[in-house]
Structures are given as C-alpha cells and as structure tokens.
PDB file of C-alpha atoms and ligand atoms in Angstrom:
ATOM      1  CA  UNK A   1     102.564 122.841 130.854  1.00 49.00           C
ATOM      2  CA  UNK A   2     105.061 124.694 128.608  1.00 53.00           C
ATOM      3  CA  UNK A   3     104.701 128.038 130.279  1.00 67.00           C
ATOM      4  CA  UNK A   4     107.908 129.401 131.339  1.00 94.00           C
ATOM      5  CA  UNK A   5     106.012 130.597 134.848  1.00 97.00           C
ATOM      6  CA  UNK A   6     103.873 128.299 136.904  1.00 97.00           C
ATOM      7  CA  UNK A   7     102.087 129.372 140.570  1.00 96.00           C
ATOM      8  CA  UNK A   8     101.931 126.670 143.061  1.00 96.00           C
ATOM      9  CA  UNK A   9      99.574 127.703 146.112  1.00 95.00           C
ATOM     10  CA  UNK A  10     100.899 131.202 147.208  1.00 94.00           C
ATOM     11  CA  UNK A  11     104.280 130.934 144.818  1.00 95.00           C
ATOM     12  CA  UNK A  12     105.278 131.497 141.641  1.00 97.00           C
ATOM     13  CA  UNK A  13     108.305 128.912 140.019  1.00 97.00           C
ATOM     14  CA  UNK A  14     110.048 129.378 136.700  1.00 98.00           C
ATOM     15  CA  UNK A  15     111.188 126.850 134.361  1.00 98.00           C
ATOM     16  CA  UNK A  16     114.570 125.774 135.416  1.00 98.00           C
ATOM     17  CA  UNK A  17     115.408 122.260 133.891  1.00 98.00           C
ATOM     18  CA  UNK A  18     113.565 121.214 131.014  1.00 98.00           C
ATOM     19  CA  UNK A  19     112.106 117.242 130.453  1.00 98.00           C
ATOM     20  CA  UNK A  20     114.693 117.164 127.441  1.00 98.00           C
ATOM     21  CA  UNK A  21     117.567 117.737 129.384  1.00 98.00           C
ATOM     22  CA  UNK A  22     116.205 115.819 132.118  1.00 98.00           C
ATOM     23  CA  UNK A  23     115.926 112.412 130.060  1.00 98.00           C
ATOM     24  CA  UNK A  24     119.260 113.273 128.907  1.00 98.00           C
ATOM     25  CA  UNK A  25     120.896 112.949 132.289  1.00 98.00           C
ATOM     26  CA  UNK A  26     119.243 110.293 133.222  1.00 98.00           C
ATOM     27  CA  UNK A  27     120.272 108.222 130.182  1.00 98.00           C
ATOM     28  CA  UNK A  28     123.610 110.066 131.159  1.00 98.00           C
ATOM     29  CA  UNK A  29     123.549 108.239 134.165  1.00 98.00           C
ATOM     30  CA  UNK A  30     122.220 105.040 133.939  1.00 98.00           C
ATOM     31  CA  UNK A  31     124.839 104.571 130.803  1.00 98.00           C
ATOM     32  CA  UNK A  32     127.012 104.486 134.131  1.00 98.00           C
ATOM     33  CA  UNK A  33     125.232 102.040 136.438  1.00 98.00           C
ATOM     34  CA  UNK A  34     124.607 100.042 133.471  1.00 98.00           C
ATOM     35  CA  UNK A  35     128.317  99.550 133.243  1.00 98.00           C
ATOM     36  CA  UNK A  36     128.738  99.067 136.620  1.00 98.00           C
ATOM     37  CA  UNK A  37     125.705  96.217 137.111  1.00 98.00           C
ATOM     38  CA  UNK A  38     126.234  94.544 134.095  1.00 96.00           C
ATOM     39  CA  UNK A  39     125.761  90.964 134.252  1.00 95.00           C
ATOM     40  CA  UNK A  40     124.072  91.664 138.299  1.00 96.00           C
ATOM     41  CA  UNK A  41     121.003  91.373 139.780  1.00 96.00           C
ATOM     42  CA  UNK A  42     120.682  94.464 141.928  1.00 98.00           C
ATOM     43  CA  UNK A  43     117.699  95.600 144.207  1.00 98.00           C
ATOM     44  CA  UNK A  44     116.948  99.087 143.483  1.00 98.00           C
ATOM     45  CA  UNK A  45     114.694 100.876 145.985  1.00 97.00           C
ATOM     46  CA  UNK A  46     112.930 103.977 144.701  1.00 97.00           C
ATOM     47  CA  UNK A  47     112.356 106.384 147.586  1.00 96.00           C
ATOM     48  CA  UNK A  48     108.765 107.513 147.829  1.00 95.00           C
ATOM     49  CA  UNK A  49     107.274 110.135 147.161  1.00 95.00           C
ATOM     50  CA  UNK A  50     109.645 112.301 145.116  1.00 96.00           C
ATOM     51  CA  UNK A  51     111.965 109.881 143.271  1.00 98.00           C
ATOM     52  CA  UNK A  52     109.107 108.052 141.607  1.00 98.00           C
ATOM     53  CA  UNK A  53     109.367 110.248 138.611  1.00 98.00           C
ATOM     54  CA  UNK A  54     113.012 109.737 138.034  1.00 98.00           C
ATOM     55  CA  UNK A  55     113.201 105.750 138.952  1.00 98.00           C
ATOM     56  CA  UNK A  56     110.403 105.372 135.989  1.00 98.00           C
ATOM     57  CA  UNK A  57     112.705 107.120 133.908  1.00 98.00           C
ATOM     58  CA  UNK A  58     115.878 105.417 135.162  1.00 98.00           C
ATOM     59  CA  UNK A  59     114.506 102.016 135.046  1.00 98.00           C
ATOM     60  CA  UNK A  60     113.638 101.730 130.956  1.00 98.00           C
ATOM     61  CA  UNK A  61     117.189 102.690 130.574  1.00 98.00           C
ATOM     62  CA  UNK A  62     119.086  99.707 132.420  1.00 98.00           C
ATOM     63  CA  UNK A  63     120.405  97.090 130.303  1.00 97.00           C
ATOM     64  CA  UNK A  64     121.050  94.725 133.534  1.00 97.00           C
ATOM     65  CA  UNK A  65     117.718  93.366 135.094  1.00 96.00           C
ATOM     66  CA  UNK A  66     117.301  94.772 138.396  1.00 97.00           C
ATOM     67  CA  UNK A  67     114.353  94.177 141.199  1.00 98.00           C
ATOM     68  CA  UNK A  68     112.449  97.185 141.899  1.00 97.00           C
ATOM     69  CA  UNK A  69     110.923  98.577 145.345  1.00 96.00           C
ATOM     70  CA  UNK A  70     108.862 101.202 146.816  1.00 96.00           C
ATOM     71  CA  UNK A  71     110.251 102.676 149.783  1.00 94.00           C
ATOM     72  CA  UNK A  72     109.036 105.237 152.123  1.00 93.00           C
ATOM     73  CA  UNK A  73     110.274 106.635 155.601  1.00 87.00           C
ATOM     74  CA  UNK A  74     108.130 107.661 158.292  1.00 77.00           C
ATOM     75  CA  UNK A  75     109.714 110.442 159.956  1.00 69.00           C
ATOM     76  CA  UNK A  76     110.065 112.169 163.257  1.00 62.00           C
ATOM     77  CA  UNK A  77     108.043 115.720 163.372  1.00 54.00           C
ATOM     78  CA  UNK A  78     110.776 117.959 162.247  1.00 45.00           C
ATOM     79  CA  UNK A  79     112.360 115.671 159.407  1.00 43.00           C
ATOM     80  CA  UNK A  80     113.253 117.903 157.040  1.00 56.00           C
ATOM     81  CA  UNK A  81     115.511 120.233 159.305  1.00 55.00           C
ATOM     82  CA  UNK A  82     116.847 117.108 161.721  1.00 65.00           C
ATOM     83  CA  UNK A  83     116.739 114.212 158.689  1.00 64.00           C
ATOM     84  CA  UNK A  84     116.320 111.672 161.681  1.00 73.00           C
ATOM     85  CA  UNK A  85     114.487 108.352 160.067  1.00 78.00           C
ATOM     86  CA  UNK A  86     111.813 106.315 162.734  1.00 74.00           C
ATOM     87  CA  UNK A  87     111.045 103.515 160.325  1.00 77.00           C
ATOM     88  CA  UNK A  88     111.607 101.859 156.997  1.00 78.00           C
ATOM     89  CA  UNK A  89     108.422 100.983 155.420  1.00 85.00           C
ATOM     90  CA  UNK A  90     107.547  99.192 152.523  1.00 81.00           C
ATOM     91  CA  UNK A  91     110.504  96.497 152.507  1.00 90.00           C
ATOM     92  CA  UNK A  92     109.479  92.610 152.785  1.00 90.00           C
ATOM     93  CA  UNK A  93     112.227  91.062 150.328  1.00 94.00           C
ATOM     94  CA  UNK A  94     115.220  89.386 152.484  1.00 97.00           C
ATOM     95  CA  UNK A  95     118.500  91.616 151.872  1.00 97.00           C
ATOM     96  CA  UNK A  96     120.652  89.882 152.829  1.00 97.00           C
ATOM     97  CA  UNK A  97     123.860  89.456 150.595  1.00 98.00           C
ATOM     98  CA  UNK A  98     122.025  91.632 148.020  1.00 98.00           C
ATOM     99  CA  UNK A  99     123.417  94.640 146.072  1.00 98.00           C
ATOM    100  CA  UNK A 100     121.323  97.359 146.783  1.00 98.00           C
ATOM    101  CA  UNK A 101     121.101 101.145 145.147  1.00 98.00           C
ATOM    102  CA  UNK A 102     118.881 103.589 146.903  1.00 98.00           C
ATOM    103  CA  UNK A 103     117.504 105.648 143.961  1.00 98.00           C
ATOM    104  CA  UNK A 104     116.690 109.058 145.537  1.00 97.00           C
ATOM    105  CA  UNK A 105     115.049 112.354 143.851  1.00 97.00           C
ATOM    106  CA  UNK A 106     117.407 114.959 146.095  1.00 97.00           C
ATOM    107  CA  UNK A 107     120.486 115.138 148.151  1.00 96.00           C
ATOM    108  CA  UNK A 108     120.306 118.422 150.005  1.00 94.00           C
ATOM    109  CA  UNK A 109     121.794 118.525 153.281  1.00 93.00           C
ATOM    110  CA  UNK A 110     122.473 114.843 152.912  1.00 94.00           C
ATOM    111  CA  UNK A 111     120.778 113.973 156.513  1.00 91.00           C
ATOM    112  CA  UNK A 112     118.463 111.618 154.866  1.00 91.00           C
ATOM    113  CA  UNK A 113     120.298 109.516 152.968  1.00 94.00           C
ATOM    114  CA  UNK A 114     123.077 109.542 156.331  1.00 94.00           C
ATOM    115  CA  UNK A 115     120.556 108.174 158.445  1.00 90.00           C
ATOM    116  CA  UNK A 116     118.756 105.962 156.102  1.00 91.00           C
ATOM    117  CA  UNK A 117     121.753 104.013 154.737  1.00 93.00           C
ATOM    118  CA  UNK A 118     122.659 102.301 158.323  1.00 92.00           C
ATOM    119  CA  UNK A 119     118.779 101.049 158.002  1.00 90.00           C
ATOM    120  CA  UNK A 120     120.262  99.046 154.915  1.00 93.00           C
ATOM    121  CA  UNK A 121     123.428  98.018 155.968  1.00 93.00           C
ATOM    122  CA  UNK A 122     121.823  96.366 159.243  1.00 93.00           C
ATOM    123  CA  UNK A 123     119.562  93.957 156.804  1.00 93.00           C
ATOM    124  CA  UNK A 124     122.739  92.314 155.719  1.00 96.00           C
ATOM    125  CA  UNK A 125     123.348  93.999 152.411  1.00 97.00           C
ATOM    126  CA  UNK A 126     126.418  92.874 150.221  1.00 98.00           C
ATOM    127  CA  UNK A 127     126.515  96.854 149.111  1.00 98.00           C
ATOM    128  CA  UNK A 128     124.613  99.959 149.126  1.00 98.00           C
ATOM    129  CA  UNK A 129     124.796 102.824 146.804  1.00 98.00           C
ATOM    130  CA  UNK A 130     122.697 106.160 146.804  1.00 98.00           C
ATOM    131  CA  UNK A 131     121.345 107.012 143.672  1.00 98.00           C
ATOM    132  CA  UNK A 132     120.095 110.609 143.036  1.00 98.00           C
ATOM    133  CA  UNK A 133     118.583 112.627 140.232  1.00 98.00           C
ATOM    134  CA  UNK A 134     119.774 116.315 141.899  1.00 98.00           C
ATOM    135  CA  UNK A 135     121.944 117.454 144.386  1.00 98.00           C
ATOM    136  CA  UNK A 136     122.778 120.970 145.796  1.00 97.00           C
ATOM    137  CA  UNK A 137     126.227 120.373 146.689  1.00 95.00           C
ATOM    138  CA  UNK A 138     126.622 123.431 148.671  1.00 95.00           C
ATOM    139  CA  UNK A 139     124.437 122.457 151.071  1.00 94.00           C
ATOM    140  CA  UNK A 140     126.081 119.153 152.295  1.00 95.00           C
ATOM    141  CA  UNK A 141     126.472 118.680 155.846  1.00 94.00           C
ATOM    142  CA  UNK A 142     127.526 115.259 156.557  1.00 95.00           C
ATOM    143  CA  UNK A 143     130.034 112.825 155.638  1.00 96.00           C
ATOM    144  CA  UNK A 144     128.024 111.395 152.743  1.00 97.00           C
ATOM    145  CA  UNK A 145     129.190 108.892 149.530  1.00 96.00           C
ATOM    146  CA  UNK A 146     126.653 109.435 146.819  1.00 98.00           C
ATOM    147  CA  UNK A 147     127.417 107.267 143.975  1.00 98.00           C
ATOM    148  CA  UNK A 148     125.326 108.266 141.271  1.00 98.00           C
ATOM    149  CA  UNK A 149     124.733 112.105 140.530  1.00 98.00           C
ATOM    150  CA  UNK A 150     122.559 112.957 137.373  1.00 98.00           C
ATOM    151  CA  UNK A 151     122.867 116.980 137.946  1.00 98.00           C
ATOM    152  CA  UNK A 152     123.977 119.408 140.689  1.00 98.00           C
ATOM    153  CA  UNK A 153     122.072 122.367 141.273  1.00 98.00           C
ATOM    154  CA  UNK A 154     122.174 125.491 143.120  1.00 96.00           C
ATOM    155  CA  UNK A 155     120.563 126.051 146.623  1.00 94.00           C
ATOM    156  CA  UNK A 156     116.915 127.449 145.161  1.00 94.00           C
ATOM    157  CA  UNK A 157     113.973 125.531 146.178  1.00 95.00           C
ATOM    158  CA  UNK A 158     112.675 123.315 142.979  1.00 97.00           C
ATOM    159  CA  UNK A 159     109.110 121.695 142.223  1.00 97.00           C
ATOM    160  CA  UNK A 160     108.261 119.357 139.382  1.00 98.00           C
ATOM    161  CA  UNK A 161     109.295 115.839 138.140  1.00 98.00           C
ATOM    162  CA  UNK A 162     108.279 114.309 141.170  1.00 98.00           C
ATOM    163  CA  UNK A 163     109.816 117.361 143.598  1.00 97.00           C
ATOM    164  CA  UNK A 164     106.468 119.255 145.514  1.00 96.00           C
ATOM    165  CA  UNK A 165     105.660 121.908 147.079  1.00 95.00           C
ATOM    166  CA  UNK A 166     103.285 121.067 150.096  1.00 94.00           C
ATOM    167  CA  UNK A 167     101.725 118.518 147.987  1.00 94.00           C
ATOM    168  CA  UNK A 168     101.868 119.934 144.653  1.00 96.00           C
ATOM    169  CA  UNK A 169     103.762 119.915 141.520  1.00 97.00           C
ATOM    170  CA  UNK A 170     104.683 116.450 141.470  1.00 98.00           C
ATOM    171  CA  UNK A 171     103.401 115.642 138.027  1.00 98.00           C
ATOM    172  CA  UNK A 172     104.833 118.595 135.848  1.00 98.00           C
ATOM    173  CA  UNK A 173     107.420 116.707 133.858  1.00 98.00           C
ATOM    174  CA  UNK A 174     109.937 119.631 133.887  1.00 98.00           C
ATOM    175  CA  UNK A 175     111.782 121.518 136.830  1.00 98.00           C
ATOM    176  CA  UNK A 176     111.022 124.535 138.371  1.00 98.00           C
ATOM    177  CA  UNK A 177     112.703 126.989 140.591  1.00 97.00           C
ATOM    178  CA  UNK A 178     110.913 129.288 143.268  1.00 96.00           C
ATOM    179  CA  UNK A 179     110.911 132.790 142.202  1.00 96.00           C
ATOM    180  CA  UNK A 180     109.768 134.654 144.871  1.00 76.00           C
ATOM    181  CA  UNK A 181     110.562 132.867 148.470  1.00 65.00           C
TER     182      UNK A 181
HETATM  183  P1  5GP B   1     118.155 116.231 152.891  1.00 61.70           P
HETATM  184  O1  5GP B   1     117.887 115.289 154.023  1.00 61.70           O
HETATM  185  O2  5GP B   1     119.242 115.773 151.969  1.00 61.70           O
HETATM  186  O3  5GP B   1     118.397 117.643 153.382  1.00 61.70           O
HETATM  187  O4  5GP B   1     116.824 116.376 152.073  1.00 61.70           O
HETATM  188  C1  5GP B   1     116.340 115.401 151.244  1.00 61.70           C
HETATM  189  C2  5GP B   1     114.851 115.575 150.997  1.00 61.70           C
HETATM  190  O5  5GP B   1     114.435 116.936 151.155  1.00 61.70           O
HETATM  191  C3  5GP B   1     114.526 115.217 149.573  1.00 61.70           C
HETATM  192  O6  5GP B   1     114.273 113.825 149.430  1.00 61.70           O
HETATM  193  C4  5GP B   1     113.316 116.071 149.293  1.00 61.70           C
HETATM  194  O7  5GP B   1     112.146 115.400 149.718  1.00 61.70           O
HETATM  195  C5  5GP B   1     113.516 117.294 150.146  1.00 61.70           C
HETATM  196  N1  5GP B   1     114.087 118.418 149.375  1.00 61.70           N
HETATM  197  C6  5GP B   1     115.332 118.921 149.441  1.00 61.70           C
HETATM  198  N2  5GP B   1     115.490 119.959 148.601  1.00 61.70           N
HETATM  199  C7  5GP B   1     114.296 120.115 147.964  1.00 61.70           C
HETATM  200  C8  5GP B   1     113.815 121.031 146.953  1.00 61.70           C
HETATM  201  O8  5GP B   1     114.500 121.936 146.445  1.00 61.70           O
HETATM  202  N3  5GP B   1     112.516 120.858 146.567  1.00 61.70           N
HETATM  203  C9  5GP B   1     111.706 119.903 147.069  1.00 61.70           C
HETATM  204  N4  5GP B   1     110.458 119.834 146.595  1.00 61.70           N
HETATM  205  N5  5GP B   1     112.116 119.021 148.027  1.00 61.70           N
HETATM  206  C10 5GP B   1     113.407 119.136 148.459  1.00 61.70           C
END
C-alpha cells in the first residue's frame, strides 16, 4: 500500500494525504472537542459507510467518555446530486435532551448533512454538531454550520480511509486523489 499510484476499477488515484498526516489532524481535532466535551457525556453518531475509518481514529483520542453509534441513511435514487434523506436507520437510544455530534467522513456540497440534521433536532436533542474529517469548501451550497473540520481539500474526487469509489478503496489507510476523471 505505499505506492504513490493505485488503480481502482477503470481509474488510476495518486497519493494525496498520507496516514501520518491524517492521524495528525485528527488528534488536531479531537484536542478541540476534547476541550469542548470535557466533563460531558455526548452521543456521537458515526455516519456509515465512509466515516467509519475516521470515528475509529477519533474515538481513542477523546479524553471525555462519549456513547458511540452507527448510523446510516437510506436515500432517495439520486442522493448524491439531490442529498434528500428518506430514513434514519440504525438509531434506538432515546435523544432526547442529549448532546449529539454527527461525525461525518465528507462535507461536499453540504446537502447531506442539511437534510440530515433536522432528522436530529426532531428527536429532541439538547445540541447537534457535525463532525467531519474533509471538506471541499468550494463546493458548499447550503447554509451549513460544521463544527469540527480536520482538513479542507480541493474539489478532486478522493478514495481511501474509508472514502470509495463504487465500492472500493475503503480500507487503504491513506488518501488518494483521481488522476484521470
Ligand atoms: P454532500 O451531500 O456534502 O455533497 O456529500 C457528502 C457525501 O458524498 C459524503 O458523505 C461522501 O459519501 C460523498 N462524497 C463527497 N465527496 C466525495 C469524494 O471526493 N470521494 C468520495 N469517495 N465520496 C465523496
């Protein structure tokens, strides 16, 4: 896995952010959310698939002691151009009058996190906070407060560290970015 080029299906990805810098961010970040939990008892809900990578990470670095879900969306055909959410799956603890952070892999357009984060605030929640390993900040479209940020990136399409491409890449522990589109 150290080669600089990888080939997913029909494309090619080159090494873009590697698992040293990676951990580094994250213990970046979680330095932050420690401060800010200290002494709490927040739920955190890791976002399946892609964030399962980075909330493994996240988690051994928390000095608080938060409870941890498994989330997952099932989507209307077309979810990654429209973001619209159906359902929230996954989620059988009460919420109500909890803190909650969302802990996401990617912001990109933001429609995601925009239409997931009502689905929260209707169970009740004392506070909800997005979470997210990357974000392409260019490519915001909505109105969106994202809390935690461990790196922005540019707009190129990225695999690895829990990020696929149709399926695959998930378990490469560093980035990658698409080389030929
Ligand atoms: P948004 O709704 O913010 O546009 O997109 C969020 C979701 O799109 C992420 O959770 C992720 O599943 C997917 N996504 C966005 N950008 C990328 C990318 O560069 N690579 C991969 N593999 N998935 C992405």
């Amino acid at each position: 896995m150290s080669n600089t080029i990888i080939s997913i299906l029909d494309k090619r990805f080159k090494l873009s952010i590697p698992n040293e810098t990676i951990l580094e961010k994250v213990r970046a970040l979680a330095n932050k959310i420690n401060a800010d939990y200290e002494g709490k008892n927040p739920v955190m809900i890791c976002i399946l698939n892609g964030a399962f990578m980075f909330a493994a990470d996240l988690v051994k670095c928390l000095t608080f002691q938060p409870e941890i879900l498994f989330a997952k969306f099932a989507s209307y055909d077309g979810m990654e151009s429209t973001g619209k959410v159906k359902e929230l799956i996954g989620i059988n603890t009460d919420l109500s009058g909890r803190d909650v952070i969302i802990v996401e892999d990617i912001v990109d357009t933001g429609l995601t996190m925009f239409n997931i984060l009502p689905k929260f605030e209707a169970l009740g929640t004392k506070s909800v906070r997005i979470c997210t390993f990357l974000q392409k900040p260019e490519k915001l479209e909505v109105d969106l407060k994202v809390d935690y940020v461990a790196m922005n990136i540019p707009n190129d399409f990225i695999v690895g560290y829990g990020l696929d491409y149709n399926g695959m890449g998930r378990n490469y522990k560093d980035i990658y970015s698409v080389v030929d589109n």
